[in-house]
Coordinates of C-alpha atoms and ligand atoms in Angstrom, one line a residue:
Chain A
X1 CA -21.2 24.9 -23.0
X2 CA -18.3 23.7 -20.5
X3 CA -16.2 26.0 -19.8
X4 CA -12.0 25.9 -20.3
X5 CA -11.3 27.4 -17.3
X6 CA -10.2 26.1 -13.9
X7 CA -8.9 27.7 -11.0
X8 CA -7.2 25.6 -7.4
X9 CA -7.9 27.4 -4.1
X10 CA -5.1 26.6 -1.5
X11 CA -5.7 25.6 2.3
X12 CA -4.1 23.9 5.4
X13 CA -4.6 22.3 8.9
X14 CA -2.3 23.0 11.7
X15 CA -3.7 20.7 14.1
X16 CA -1.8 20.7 17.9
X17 CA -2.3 17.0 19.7
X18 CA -1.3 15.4 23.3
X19 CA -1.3 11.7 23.6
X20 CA -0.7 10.1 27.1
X21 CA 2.2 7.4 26.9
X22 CA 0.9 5.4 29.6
X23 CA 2.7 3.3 32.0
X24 CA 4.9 1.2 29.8
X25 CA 6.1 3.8 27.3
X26 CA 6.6 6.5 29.9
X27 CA 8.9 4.0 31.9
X28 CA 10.7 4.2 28.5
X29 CA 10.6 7.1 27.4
X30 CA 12.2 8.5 31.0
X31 CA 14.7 5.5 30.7
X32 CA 15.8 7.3 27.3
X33 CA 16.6 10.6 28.7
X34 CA 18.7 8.6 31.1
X35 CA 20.8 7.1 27.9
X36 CA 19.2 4.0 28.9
X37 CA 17.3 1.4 26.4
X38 CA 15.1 -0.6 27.7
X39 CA 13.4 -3.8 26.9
X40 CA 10.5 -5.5 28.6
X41 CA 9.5 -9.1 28.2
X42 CA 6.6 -11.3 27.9
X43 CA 6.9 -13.9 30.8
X44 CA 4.0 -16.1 28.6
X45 CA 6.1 -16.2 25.5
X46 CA 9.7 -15.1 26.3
X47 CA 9.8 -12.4 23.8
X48 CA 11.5 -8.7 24.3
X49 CA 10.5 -5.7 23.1
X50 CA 12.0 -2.8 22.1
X51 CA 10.7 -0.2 22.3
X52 CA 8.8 -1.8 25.4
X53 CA 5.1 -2.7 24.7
X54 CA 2.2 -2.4 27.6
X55 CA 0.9 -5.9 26.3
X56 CA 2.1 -9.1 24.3
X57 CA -0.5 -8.8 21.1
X58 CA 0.0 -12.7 20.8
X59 CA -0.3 -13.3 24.2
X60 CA -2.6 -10.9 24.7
X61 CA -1.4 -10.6 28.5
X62 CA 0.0 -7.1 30.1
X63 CA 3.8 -7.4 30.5
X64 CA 5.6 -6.2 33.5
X65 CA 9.2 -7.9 33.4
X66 CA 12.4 -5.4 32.4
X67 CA 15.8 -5.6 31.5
X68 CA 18.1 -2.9 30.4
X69 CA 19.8 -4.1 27.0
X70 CA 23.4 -2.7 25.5
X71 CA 21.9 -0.3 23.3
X72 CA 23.3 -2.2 20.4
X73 CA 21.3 -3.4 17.2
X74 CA 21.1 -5.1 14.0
X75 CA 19.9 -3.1 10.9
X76 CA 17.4 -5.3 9.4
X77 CA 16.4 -3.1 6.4
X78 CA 17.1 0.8 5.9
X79 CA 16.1 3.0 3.0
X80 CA 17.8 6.7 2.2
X81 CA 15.8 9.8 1.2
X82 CA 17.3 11.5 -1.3
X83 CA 14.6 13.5 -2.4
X84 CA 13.2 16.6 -0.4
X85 CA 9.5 16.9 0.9
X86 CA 7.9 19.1 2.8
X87 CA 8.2 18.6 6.6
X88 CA 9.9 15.8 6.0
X89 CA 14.1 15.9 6.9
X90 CA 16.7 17.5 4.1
X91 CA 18.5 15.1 2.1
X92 CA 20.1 12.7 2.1
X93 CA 19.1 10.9 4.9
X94 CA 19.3 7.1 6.2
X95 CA 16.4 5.8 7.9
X96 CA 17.2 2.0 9.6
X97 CA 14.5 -0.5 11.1
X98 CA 16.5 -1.5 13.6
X99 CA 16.4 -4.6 16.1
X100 CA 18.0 -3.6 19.4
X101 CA 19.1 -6.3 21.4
X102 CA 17.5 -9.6 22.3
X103 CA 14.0 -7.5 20.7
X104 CA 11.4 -9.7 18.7
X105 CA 10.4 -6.6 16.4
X106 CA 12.6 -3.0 15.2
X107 CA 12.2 0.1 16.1
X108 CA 12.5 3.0 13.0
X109 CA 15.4 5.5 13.8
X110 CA 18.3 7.2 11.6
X111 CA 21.8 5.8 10.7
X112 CA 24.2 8.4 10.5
X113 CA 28.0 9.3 12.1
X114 CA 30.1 7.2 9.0
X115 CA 32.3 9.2 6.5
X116 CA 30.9 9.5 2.8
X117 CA 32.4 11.5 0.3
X118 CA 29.2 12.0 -2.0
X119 CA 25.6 11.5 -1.3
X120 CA 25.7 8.6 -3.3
X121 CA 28.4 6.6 -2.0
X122 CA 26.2 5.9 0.7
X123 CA 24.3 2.7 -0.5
X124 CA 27.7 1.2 -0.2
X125 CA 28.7 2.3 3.5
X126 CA 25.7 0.7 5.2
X127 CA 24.8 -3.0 5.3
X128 CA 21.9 -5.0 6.4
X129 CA 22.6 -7.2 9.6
X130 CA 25.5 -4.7 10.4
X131 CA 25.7 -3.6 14.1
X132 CA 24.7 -0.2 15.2
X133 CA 24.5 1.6 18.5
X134 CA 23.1 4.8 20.0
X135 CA 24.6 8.5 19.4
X136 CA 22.8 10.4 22.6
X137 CA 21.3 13.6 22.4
X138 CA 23.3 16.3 25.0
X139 CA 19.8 17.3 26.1
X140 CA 17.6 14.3 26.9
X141 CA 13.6 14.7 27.7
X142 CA 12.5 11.5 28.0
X143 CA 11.8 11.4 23.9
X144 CA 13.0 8.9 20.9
X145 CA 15.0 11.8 20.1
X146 CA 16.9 11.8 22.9
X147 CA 19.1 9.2 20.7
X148 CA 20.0 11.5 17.9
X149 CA 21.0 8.9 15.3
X150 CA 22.0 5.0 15.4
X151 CA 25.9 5.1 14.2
X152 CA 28.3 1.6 12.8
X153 CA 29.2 -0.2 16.0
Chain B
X1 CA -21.4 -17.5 0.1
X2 CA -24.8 -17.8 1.1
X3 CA -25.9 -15.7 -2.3
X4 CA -24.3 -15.6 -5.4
X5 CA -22.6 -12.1 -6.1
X6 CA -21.9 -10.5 -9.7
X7 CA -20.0 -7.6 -11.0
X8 CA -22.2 -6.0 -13.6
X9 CA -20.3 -2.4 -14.7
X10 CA -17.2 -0.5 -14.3
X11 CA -16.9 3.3 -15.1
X12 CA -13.9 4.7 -14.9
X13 CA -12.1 8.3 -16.0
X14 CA -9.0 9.5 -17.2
X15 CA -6.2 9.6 -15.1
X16 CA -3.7 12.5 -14.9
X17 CA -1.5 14.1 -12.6
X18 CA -2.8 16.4 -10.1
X19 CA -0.8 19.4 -11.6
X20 CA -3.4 18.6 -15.2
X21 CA -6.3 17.8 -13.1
X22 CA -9.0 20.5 -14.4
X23 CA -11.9 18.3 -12.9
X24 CA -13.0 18.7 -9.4
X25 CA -13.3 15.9 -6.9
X26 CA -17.3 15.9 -7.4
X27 CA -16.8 16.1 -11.2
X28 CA -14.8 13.1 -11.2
X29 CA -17.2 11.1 -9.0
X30 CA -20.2 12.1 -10.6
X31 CA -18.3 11.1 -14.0
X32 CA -17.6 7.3 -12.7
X33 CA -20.4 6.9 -10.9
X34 CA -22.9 7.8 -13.9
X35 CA -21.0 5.5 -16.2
X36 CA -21.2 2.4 -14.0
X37 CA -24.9 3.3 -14.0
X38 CA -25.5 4.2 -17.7
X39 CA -24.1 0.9 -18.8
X40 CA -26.4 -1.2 -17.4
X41 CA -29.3 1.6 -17.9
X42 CA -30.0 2.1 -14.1
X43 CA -30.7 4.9 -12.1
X44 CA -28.7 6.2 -8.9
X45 CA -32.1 5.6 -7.0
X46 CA -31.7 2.5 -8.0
X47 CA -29.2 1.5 -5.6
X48 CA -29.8 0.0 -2.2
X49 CA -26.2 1.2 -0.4
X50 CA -23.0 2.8 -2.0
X51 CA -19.7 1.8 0.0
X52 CA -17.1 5.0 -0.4
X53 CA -13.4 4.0 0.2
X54 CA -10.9 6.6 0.7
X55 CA -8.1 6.7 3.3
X56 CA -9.5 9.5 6.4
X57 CA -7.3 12.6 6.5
X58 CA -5.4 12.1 3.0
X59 CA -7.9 14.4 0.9
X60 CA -8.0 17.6 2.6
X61 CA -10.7 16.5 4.3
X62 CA -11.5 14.0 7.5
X63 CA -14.6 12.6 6.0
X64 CA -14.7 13.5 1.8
X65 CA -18.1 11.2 1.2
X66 CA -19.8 13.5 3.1
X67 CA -19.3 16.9 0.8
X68 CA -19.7 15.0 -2.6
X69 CA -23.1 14.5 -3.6
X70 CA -22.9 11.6 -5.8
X71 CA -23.6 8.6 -4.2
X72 CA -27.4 8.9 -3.6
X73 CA -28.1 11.0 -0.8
X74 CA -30.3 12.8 -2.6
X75 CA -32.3 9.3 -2.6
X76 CA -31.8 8.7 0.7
X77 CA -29.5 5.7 -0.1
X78 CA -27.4 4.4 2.9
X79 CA -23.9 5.3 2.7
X80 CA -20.9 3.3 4.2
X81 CA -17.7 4.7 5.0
X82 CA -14.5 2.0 4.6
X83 CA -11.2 2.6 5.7
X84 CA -8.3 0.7 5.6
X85 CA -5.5 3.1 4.4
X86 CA -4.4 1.6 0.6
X87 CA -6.5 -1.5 1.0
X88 CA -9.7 0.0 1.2
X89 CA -10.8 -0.3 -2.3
X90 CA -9.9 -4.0 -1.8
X91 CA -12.4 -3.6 1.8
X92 CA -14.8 -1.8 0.1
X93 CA -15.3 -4.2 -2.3
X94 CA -15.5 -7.0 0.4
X95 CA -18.1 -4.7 2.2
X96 CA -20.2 -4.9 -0.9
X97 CA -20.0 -8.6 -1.5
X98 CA -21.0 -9.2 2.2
X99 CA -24.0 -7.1 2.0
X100 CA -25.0 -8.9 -1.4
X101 CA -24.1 -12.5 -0.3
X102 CA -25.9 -11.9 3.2
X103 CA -29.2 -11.4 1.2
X104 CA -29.3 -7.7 2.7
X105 CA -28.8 -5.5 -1.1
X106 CA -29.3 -6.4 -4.6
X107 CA -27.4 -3.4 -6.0
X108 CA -24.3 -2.3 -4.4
X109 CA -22.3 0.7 -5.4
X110 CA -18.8 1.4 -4.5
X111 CA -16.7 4.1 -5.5
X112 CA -12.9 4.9 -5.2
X113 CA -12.3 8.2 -4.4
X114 CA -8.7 10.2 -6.2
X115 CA -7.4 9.6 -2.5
X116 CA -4.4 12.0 -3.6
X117 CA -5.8 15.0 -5.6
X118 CA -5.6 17.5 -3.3
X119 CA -2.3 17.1 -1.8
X120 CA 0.6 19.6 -2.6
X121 CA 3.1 17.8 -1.3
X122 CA 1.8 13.5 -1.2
X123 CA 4.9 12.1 1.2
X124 CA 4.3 14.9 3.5
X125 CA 0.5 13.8 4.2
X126 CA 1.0 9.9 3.4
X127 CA 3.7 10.4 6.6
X128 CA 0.8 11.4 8.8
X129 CA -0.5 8.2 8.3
X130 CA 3.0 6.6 10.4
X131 CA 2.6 6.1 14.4
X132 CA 3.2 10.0 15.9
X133 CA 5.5 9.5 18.3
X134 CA 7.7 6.4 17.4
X135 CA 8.2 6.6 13.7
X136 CA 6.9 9.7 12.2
X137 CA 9.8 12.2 13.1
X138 CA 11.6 9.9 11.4
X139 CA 10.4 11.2 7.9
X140 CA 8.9 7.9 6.3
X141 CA 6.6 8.7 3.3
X142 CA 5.5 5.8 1.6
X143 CA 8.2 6.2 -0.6
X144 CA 10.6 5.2 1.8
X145 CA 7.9 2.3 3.0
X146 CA 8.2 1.1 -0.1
X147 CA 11.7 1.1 0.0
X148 CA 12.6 -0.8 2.9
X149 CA 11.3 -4.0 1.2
X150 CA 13.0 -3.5 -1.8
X151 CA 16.5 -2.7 0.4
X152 CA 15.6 -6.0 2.3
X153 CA 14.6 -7.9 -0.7
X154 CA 17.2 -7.3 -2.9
X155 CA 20.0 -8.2 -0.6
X156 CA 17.9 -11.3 1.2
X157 CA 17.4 -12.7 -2.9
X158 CA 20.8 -11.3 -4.4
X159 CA 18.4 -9.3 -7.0
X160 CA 20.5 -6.5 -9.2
X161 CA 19.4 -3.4 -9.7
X162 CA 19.0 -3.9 -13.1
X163 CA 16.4 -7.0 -12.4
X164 CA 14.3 -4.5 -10.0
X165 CA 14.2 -1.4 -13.2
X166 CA 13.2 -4.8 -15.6
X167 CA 10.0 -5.0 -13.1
X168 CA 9.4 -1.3 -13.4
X169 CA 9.6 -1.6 -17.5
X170 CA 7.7 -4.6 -17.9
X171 CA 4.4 -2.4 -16.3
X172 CA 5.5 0.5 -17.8
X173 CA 5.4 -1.0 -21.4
X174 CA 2.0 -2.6 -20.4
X175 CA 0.5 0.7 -19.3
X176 CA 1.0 1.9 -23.0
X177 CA -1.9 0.1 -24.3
X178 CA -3.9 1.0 -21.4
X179 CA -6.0 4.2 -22.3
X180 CA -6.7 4.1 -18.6
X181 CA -3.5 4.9 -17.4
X182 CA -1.4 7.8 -16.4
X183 CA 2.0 7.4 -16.9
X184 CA 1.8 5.7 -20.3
X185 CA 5.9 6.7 -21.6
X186 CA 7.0 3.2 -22.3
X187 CA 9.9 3.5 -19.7
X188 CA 12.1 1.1 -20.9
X189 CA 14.7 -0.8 -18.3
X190 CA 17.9 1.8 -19.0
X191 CA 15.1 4.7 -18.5
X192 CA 14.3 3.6 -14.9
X193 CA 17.9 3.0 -14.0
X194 CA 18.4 7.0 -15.3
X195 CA 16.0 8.5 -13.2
X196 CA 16.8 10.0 -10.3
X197 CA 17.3 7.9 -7.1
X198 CA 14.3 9.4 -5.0
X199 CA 14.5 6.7 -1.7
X200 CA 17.0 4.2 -2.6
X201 CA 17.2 1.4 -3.3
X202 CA 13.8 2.8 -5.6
X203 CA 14.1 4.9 -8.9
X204 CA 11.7 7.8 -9.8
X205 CA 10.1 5.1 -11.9
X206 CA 10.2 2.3 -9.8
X207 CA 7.6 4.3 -7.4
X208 CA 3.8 4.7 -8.8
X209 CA 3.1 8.8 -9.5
X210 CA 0.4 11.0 -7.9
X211 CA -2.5 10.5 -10.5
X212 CA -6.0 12.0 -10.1
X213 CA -9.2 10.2 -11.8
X214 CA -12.1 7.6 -10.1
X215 CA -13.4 4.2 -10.3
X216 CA -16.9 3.1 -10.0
X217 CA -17.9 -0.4 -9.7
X218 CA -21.4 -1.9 -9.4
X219 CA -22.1 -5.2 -7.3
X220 CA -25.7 -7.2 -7.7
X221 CA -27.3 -10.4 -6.6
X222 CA -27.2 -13.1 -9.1
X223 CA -31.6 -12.2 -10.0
X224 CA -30.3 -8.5 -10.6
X225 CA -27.1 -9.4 -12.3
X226 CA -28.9 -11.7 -15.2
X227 CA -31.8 -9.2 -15.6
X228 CA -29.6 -6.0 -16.1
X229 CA -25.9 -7.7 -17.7
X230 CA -25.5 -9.8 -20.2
X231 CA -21.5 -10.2 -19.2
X232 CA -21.5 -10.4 -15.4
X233 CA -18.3 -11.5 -13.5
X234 CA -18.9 -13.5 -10.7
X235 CA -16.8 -13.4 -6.9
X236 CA -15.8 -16.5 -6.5
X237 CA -14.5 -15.5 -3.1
X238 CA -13.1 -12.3 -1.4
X239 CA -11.2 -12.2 2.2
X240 CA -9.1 -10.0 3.9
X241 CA -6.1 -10.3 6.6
X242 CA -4.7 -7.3 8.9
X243 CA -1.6 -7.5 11.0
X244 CA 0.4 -5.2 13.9
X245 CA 0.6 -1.4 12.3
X246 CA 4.1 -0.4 13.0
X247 CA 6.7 0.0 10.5
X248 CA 9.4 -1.5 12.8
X249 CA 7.6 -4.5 13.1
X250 CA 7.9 -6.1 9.8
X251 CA 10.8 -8.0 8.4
X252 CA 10.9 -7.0 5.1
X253 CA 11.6 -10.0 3.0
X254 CA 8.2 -11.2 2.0
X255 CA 4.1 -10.4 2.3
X256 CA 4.1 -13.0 5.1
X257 CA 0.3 -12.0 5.3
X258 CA -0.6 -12.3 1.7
X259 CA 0.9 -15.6 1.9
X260 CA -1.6 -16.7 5.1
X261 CA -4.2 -15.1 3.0
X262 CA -3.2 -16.5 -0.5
X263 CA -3.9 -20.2 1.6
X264 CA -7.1 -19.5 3.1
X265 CA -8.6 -18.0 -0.1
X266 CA -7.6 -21.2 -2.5
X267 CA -8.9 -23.8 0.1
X268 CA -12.4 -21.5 0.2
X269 CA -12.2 -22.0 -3.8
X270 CA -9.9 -25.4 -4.2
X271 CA -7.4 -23.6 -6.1
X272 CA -4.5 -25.6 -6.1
X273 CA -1.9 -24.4 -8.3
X274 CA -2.6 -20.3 -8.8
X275 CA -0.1 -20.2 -11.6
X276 CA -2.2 -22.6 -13.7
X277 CA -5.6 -22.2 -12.2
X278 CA -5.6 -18.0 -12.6
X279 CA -5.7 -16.5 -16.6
X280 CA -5.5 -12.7 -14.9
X281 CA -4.0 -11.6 -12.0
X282 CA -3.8 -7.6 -10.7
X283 CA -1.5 -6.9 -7.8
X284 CA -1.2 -3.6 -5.6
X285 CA 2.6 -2.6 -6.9
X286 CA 3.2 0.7 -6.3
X287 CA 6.5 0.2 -6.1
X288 CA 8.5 -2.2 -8.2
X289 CA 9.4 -4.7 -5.7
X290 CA 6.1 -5.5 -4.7
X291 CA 5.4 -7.0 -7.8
X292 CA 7.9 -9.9 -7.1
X293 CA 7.0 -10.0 -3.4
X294 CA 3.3 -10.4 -4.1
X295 CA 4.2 -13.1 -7.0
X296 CA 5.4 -15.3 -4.5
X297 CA 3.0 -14.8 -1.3
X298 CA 0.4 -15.4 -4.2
X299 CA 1.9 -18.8 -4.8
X300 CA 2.9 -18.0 -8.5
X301 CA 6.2 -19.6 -7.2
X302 CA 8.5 -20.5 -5.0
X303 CA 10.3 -18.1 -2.5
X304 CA 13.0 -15.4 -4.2
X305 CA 11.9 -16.8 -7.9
X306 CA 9.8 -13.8 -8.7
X307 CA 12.3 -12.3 -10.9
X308 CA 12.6 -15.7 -13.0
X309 CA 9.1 -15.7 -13.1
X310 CA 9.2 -12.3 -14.7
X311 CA 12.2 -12.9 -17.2
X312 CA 11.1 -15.8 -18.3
X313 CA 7.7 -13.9 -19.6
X314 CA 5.7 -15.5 -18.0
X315 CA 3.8 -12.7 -16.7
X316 CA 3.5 -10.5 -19.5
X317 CA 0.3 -10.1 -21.0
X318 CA 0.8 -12.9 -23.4
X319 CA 2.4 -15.1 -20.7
X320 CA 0.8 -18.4 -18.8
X321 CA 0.0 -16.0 -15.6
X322 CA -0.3 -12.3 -17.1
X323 CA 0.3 -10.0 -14.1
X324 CA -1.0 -6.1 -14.3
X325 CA -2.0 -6.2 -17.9
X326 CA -2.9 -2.5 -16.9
X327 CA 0.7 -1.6 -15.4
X328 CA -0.7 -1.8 -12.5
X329 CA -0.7 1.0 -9.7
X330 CA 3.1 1.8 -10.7
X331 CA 1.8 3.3 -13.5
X332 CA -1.8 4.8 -12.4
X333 CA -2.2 5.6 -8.4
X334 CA -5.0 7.5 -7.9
X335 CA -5.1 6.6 -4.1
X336 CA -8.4 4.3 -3.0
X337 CA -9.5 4.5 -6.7
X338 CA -6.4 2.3 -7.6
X339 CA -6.9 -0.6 -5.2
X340 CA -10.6 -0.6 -6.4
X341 CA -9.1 -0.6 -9.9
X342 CA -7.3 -3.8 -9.1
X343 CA -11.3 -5.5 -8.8
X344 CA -12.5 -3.2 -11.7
X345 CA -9.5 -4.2 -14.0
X346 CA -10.1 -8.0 -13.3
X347 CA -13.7 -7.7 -13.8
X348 CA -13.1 -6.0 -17.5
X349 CA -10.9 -8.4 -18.4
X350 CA -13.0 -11.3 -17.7
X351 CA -16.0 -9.2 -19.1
X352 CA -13.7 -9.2 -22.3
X353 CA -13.9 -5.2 -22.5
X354 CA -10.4 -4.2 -21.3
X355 CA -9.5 -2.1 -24.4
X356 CA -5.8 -2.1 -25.3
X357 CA -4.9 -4.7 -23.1
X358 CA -7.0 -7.7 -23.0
X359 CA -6.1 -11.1 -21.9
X360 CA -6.8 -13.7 -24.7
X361 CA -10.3 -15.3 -23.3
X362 CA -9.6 -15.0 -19.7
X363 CA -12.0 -17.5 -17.2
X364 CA -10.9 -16.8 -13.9
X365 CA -8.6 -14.2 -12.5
X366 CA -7.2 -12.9 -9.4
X367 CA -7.4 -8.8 -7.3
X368 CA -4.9 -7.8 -4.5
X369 CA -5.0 -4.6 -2.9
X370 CA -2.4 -3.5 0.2
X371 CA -2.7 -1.2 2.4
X372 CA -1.8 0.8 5.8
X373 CA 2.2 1.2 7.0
X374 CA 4.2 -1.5 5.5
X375 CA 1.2 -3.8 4.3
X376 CA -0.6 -4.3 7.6
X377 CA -3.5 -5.1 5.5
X378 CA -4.2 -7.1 2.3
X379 CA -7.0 -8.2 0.6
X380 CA -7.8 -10.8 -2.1
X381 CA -11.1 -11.5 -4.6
X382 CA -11.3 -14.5 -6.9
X383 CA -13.6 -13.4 -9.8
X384 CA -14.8 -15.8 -13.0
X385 CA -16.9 -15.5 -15.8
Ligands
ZN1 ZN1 3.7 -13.1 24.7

C-alpha cells in the first residue's frame, strides 16, 4: 500500500571560485578603479565595446585598440525588482542594460540617484533611450562595483 | 533527413507546485518514463539510448541523470547528457532525431527532468546561471530576464499594459482545459493586472510558476514506428540556433535568432506562409511577452502585430493558427520538462489525444523551446501526421 506520508530534507552548496580576468578585462577592470570607462575597438570591423572584449566574436580577431569614452550611456531596456529573493538585492531596485558610449552591445548595471516618492512611481521616472552616467564608488578596486549605480544624466 | 523519424508516445505526470510536490525526483521519472513505454507495450531494455535534459547546477545537483535510475542503466543503455539551459528539452529532442535519422538508434528515449523541484528559492539559483562577474551582482533572476523584453517591447510597439495581462489570460483560460497543467485558475485579464507587480513591467501572472512533474517522449525509425504505433507523428524537420550569452548584449525588441531560425527551418520544409501552413503551434512563453515576440520571429506576422494577432482570435484554440492550446509554459514550468513539453504537446495533438484541449484535426504543427540568458538559444521542430 503507498504510503501518505512525505518528508523534504534541506541542504546547500557554498562553493568559493577565482577566475582570472585576463589581459583585456583586467586593463578594465584597473581602468574602473581609476573612475575611468573604457572601450576597446575592433580595427577589422570598427565596432567598440564596452565593457572591452579580448576578441571581436564576428571578426573572430584579438582586439588591441583603446579609447577612454565619457562614461555616459543610453538605457536601452531596464526592468525593476520589486519582489525579494534570496541573495538577490532588497526591493525595489532598477536594473538598466545600458549602452555606454560609441559601444556596439550593453553592459547590465543599476539605475538609481532620481527622487520617487513611492516604490511605484518609479516606472514613470525612468525612460528607455534616456541618458545616464556613472555614480563612483569612494573605494574603487578595480571591480564593476566600483561604479555604484548608473544615475539620469 | 537521411531516415525517417516518428514520435510514437508521450507520458507525462501531474504538475504541481513544489510546496504540493509529495513525489520524489525518481518517482516522477520513473512515472513518465514507464508510461511512454507502456503505451506502446515496450520494455526499458528496449531502448537503444535515453537523452536526459536538464539545465547542470539548477537541481541540487551538478549532474541529476546520474542518481536517478530510470533511464536504463540497469540495461546498460547509453545515456546522453544535453544541456542548453531552457532549451534543452528542445536539444534533447534534436539529439534524438539525429541519432534516429543518422541510422545509429531505432528507439530513442528522452526525458525532461522537474529542472526546478528542489530549489527553495528559483530566482536565487536561475541567477547563477548569469555571467559571475559582469552581470550577476546585479541580481537578474529570470524574472527580470524576462522582463527587459517586455520593458523594451512594450515601449518599442506602444503595447498597453492591459494588451500584455490579455496575453497572460488568453493562456491562462486555455490552461483550464488542460488536465496537464498547473496553474489552471482561469486568470482572467483584470486578475493579472491585480497581481502584484513582481519585476515590472511583468505581473505575478504574467511570469510562468515553479511547477514540479516530468515528460517522457519516445523517438523511433520509421520500421519501429509502424510496428509498435498505430498514430505516429512524424519530424518534419528540427534545427537549432545559439547566439553570444550575455544579457547586455541583446537588444530587446524581438527573437532576432528565432527569426534566422524560423527561415532556415521553412526553406528545409518549403513552408511558405507559417500562419496558413501550421494547424498547431507551442511556443516557450514563460513570460507573457514572449508570446508576441515569438509570434512574429515565427512569421505568424509582421513586426509589432502580435498583439492584433492575438485580439483578433486568431490564436486561440479555435483560431486559424492556435498558439499554446496547453497555456503553454506560463501556466506549467516544470524547468527542462516544459521545453520538452512544447514537442510532447505538439505530438498529442497531432496524435489527436490531447484531452481537454485538442485542435480540431490538426496536420502539421510547430515546437519552440528557448533557452540560456536572454534566449541565446532557440530551437524549432516541424512535426505532421
Ligand atoms: Zn570585428
Amino acid at each position: 500500500m503507498a504510503s501518505t506520508e512525505f518528508m523534504n530534507k534541506e541542504y546547500n552548496m557554498h562553493l568559493d571560485f577565482s577566475v582570472s580576468l585576463g589581459p583585456a578585462y583586467t586593463k578594465w577592470m584597473k581602468a574602473l578603479g581609476e573612475k575611468k570607462i573604457l572601450a576597446n575597438k575592433c580595427s577589422k570591423c570598427g565596432r567598440h565595446f564596452v565593457p572591452a572584449k579580448p576578441f571581436c566574436e564576428i571578426c573572430f580577431e584579438p582586439i588591441d585598440e583603446w579609447i577612454e569614452t565619457d562614461g555616459e550611456g543610453i538605457v536601452e531596456s531596464f526592468t525593476i525588482g520589486y519582489a525579494k529573493f534570496r541573495n538577490l538585492p532588497d526591493p525595489p531596485y532598477v536594473i538598466g542594460v545600458i549602452r555606454v558610449g560609441p559601444s556596439a552591445v550593453s553592459m547590465v548595471h543599476w539605475i538609481a540617484g532620481f527622487p520617487y516618492d513611492k516604490p511605484e512611481d518609479i516606472p514613470d521616472k525612468i525612460q528607455i533611450g534616456m541618458k545616464v552616467k556613472p555614480v563612483w564608488a569612494e573605494e574603487r578596486k578595480g571591480d564593476l562595483l566600483d561604479i555604484r549605480y548608473f544615475e539620469p544624466a | 533527413m537521411k531516415h525517417r523519424v516518428a514520435i510514437i508516445s508521450v507520458g507525462n505526470t501531474e504538475y504541481t507546485s513544489l510546496r504540493r510536490e509529495t513525489r520524489s525526483k525518481a518517482e516522477l521519472a520513473f512515472a513518465a518514463i514507464k508510461e511512454a513505454l507502456d503505451e506502446v507495450r515496450i520494455s526499458i531494455e528496449d531502448i537503444d539510448a535515453c537523452v536526459f535534459t536538464s539545465v547542470d547546477g539548477f537541481e541540487g545537483n551538478v549532474r541529476p541523470a546520474r542518481v536517478l535510475e530510470s533511464f536504463g542503466q540497469a540495461h546498460n543503455v547509453p545515456l546522453i547528457d544535453v544541456n542548453t539551459g531552457g532549451s534543452a528539452g528542445g536539444s534533447g529532442v534534436k539529439e534524438a532525431v539525429h541519432l534516429i535519422s543518422a541510422g545509429i538508434y531505432e528507439l530513442v528515449l528522452v526525458y525532461g527532468s522537474p529542472t526546478f523541484n528542489e530549489v527553495v528559492d528559483n530566482q536565487q539559483v536561475l541567477n547563477t546561471a548569469s555571467p559571475p562577474i559582469f552581470e550577476k551582482p546585479f541580481g537578474l533572476g529570470a524574472a527580470h530576464m524576462g522582463s527587459l523584453y517586455g520593458a523594451r517591447y512594450m515601449r518599442e510597439y506602444n503595447l498597453t499594459a492591459r494588451e500584455l495581462a490579455q496575453v497572460a489570460a488568453k493562456n491562462h483560460k486555455a490552461a483550464v482545459s488542460n488536465p496537464f497543467a498547473h496553474i489552471r485558475a482561469g486568470y482572467t485579464t483584470e486578475e493579472v493586472l491585480n497581481s502584484p507587480m513582481v519585476a515590472w513591467p511583468l505581473h505575478l501572472y504574467e511570469i510562468c510558476p515553479v511547477s514540479s512533474g516530468a515528460v517522457a517522449m519516445l523517438f523511433a525509425s520509421e520500421e519501429k514506428a509502424k510496428e509498435l504505433c498505430d498514430t505516429p507523428v512524424w519530424v518534419e524537420a528540427m534545427s537549432s540556433i545559439a547566439d553570444t550569452f550575455l544579457s547586455g548584449y541583446k537588444v530587446y525588441k524581438d527573437f532576432e535568432n528565432l527569426k534566422i531560425l524560423a527561415q532556415r527551418i521553412y526553406k528545409e520544409v518549403g513552408i511558405k506562409k507559417p500562419r496558413e501552413e501550421l494547424d498547431v503551434v507551442e511556443i516557450f512563453n514563460p513570460f507573457a511577452p514572449f508570446e508576441l515576440l515569438a509570434y512574429e520571429a515565427l512569421g505568424f506576422c509582421e513586426e509589432g502585430q502580435g498583439v492584433n494577432l492575438m485580439k483578433e482570435g486568431a490564436t486561440e484554440i479555435d483560431g486559424d493558427i492556435p498558439c499554446n492550446p496547453s497555456g503553454g509554459v506560463l501556466c506549467t514550468n516544470s524547468g527542462i520538462s516544459a521545453s520538452v513539453t512544447r514537442h510532447a504537446e505538439v505530438a498529442l495533438q497531432l496524435m489527436g489525444k490531447a484531452e481537454g484541449r485538442q485542435v480540431k484535426s490538426p496536420e502539421r504543427g510547430l515546437a519552440h523551446s528557448w533557452g540560456g540568458n536572454d534566449g541565446q538559444f532557440h530551437t524549432v521542430a516541424i512535426l505532421s501526421r
